[in-house]
PDB file of C-alpha atoms in Angstrom:
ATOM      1  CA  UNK D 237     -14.928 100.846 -19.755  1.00 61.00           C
ATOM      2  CA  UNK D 238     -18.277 102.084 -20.798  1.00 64.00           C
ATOM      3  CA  UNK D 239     -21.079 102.297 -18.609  1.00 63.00           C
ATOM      4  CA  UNK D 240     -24.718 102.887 -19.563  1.00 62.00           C
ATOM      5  CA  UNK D 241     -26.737 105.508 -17.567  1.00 62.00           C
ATOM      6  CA  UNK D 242     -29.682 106.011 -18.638  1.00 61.00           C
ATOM      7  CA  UNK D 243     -30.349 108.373 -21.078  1.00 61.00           C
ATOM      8  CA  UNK D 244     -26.530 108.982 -20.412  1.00 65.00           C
ATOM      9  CA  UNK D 245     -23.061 107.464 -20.652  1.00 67.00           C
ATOM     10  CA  UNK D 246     -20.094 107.317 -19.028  1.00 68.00           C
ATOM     11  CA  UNK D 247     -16.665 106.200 -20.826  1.00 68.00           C
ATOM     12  CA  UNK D 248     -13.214 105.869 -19.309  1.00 68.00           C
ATOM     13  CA  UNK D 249     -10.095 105.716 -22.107  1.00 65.00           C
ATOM     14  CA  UNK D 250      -6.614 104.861 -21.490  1.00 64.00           C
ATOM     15  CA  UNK D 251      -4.218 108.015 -22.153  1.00 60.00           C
ATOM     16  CA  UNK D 252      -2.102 107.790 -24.826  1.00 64.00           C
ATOM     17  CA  UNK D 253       1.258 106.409 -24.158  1.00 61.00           C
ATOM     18  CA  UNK D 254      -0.147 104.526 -21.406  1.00 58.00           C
ATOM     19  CA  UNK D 255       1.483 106.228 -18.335  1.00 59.00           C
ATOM     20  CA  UNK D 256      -0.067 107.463 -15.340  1.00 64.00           C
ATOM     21  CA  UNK D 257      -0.833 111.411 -15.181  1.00 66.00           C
ATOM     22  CA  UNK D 258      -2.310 112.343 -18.150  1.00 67.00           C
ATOM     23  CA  UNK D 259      -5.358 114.382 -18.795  1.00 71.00           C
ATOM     24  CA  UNK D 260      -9.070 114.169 -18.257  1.00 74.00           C
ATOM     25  CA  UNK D 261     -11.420 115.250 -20.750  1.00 77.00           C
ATOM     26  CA  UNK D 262     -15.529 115.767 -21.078  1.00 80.00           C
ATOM     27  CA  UNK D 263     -17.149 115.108 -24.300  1.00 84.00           C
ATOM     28  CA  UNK D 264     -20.569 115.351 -24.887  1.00 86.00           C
ATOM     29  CA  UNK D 265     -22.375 112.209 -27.677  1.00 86.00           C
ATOM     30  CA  UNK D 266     -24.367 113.324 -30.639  1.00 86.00           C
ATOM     31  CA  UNK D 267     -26.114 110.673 -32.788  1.00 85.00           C
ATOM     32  CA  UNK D 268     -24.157 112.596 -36.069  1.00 91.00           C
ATOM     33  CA  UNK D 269     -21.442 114.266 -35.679  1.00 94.00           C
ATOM     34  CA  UNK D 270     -21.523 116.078 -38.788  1.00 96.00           C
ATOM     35  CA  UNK D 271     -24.814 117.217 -38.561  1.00 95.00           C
ATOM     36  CA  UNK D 272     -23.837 118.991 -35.207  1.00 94.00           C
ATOM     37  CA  UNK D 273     -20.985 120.465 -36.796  1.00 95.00           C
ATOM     38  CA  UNK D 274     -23.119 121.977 -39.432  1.00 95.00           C
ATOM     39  CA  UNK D 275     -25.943 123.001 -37.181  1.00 95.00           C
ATOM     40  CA  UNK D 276     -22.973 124.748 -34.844  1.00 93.00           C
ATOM     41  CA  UNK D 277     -21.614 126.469 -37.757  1.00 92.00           C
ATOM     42  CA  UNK D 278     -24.740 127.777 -39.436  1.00 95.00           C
ATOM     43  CA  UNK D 279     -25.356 129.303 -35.933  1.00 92.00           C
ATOM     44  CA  UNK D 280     -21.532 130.736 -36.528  1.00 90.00           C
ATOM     45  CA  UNK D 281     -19.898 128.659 -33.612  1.00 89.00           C
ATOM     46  CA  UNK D 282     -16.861 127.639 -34.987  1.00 89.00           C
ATOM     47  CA  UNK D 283     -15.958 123.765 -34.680  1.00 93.00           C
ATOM     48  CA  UNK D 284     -12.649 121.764 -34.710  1.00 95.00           C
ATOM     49  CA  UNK D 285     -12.183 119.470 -37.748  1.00 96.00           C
ATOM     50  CA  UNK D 286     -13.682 116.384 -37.012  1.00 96.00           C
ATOM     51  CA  UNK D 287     -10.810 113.611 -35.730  1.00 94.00           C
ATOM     52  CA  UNK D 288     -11.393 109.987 -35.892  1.00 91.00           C
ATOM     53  CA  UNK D 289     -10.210 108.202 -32.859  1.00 85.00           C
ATOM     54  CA  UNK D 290     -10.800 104.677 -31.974  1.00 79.00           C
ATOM     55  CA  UNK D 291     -13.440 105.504 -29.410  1.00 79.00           C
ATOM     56  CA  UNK D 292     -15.264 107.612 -31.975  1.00 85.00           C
ATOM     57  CA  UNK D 293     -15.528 110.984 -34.597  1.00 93.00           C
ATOM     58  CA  UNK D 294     -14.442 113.614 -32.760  1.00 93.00           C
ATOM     59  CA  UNK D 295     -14.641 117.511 -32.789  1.00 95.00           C
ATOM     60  CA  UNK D 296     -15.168 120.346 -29.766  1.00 94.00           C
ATOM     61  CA  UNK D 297     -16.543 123.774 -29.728  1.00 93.00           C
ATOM     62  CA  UNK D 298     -14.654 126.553 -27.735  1.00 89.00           C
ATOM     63  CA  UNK D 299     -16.925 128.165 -25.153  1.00 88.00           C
ATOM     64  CA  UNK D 300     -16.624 131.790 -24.259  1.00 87.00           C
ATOM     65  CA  UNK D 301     -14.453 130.918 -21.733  1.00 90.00           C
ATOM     66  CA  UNK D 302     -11.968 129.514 -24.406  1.00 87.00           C
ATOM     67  CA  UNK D 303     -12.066 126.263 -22.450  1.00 88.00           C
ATOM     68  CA  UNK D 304     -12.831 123.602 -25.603  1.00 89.00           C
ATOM     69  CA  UNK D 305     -16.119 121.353 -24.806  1.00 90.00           C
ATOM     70  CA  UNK D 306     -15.769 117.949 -26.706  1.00 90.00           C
ATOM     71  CA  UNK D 307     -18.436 116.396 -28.865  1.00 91.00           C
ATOM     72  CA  UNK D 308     -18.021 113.194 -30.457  1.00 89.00           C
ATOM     73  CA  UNK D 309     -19.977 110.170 -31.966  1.00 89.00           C
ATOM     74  CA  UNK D 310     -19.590 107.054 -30.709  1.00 84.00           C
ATOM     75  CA  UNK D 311     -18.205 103.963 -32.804  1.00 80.00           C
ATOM     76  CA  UNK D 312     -18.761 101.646 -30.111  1.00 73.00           C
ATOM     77  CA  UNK D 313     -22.720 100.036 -29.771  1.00 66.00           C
ATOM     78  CA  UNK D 314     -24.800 101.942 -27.483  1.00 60.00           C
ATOM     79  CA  UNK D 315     -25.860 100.719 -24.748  1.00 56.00           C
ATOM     80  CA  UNK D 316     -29.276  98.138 -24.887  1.00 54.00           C
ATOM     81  CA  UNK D 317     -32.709  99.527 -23.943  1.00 57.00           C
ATOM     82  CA  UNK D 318     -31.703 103.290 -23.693  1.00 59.00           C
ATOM     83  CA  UNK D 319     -35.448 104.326 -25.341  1.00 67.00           C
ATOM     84  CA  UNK D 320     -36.951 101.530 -23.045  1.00 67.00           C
ATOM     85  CA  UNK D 321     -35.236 103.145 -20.610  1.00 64.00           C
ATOM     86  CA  UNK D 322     -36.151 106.549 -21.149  1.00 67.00           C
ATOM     87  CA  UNK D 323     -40.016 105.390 -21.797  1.00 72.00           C
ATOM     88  CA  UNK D 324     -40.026 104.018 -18.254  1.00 67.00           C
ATOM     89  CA  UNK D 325     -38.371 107.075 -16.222  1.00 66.00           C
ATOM     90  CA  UNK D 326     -40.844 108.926 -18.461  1.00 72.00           C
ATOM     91  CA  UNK D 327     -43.322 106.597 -16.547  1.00 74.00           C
ATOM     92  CA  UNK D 328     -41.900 106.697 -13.509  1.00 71.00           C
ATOM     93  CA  UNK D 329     -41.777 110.617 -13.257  1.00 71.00           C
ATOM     94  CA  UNK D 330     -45.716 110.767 -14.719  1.00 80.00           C
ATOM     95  CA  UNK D 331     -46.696 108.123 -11.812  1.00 76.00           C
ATOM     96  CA  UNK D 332     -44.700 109.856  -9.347  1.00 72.00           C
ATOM     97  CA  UNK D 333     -46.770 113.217  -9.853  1.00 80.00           C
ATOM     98  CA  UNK D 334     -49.774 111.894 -10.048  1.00 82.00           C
ATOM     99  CA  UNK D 335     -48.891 109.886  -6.727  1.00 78.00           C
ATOM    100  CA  UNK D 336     -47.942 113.394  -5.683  1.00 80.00           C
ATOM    101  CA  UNK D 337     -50.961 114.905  -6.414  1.00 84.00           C
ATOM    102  CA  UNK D 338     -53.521 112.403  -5.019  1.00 83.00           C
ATOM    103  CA  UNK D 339     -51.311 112.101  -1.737  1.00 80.00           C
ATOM    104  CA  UNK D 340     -51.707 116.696  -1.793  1.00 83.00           C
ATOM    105  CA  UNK D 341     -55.033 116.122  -2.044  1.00 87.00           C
ATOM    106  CA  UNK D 342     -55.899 113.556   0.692  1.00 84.00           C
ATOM    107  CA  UNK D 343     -53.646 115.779   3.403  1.00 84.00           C
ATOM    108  CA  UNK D 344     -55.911 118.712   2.583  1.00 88.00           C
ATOM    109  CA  UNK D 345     -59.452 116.392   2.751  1.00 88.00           C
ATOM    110  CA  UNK D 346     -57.591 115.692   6.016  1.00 86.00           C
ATOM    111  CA  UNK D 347     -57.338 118.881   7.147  1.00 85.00           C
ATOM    112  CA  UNK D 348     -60.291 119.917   5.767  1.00 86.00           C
ATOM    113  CA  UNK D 349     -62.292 117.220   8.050  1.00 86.00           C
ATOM    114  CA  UNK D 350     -59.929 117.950  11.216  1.00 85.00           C
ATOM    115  CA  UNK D 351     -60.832 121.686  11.154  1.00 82.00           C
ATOM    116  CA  UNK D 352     -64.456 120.919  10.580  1.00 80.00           C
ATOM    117  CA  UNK D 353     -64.205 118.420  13.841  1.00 80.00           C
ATOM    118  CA  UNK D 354     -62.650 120.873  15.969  1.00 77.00           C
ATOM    119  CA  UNK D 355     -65.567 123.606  15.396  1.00 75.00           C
ATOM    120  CA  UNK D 356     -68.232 120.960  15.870  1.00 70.00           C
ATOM    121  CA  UNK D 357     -66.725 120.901  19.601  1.00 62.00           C
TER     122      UNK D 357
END
């Protein structure tokens, strides 16, 4: 199952063998996998060899707590609209400030006029 979050995704795979149990992994997607690789180990982080797995190239980088964070390119197609998507939260978040803003700025005029009524008494 694969399910598009916007600008995210989440992917559930079967564990090998089929039985209940198994493990749970976290990989993060990169658009090329071995341009990450390089990039990683130019910056001297050291990367498994890239795997191919049905689901997609895979490799993982060890953190500093040795724990192993996956990476992997997807072989599946991505999810439709993810840059419309994006655009519009982009939108959203830019309307939602400025909504922000004006609404900050009619509380104080509020104030503002409230005070200014209470000293006229």
């Amino acid at each position: 199952m694969i399910f598009g979050l916007p600008p995210a995704e989440v992917a559930v795979h079967g564990t090998e063998g089929g039985g209940p149990g198994g493990k749970h992994e976290l990989y993060l997607i990169c658009e090329d996998i071995k341009a990450f690789v390089a990039q990683m180990e130019a910056k001297s982080i050291v990367c498994e060899p890239i795997a191919e797995r049905g689901w997609g190239s895979v490799s993982s980088i060890a953190l500093p707590s040795g724990i192993k964070l996956g990476v992997y390119e997807s072989h599946h197609a991505r999810p439709a609209g993810k840059k419309k998507a994006a655009k519009a939260l982009v939108k959203t978040a830019k309307a939602v400030r400025k909504a922000t803003k004006k609404a900050v700025k009619a509380v104080k005029k509020a104030a503002k006029a409230t005070k200014k009524a209470g000293k006229k008494k």
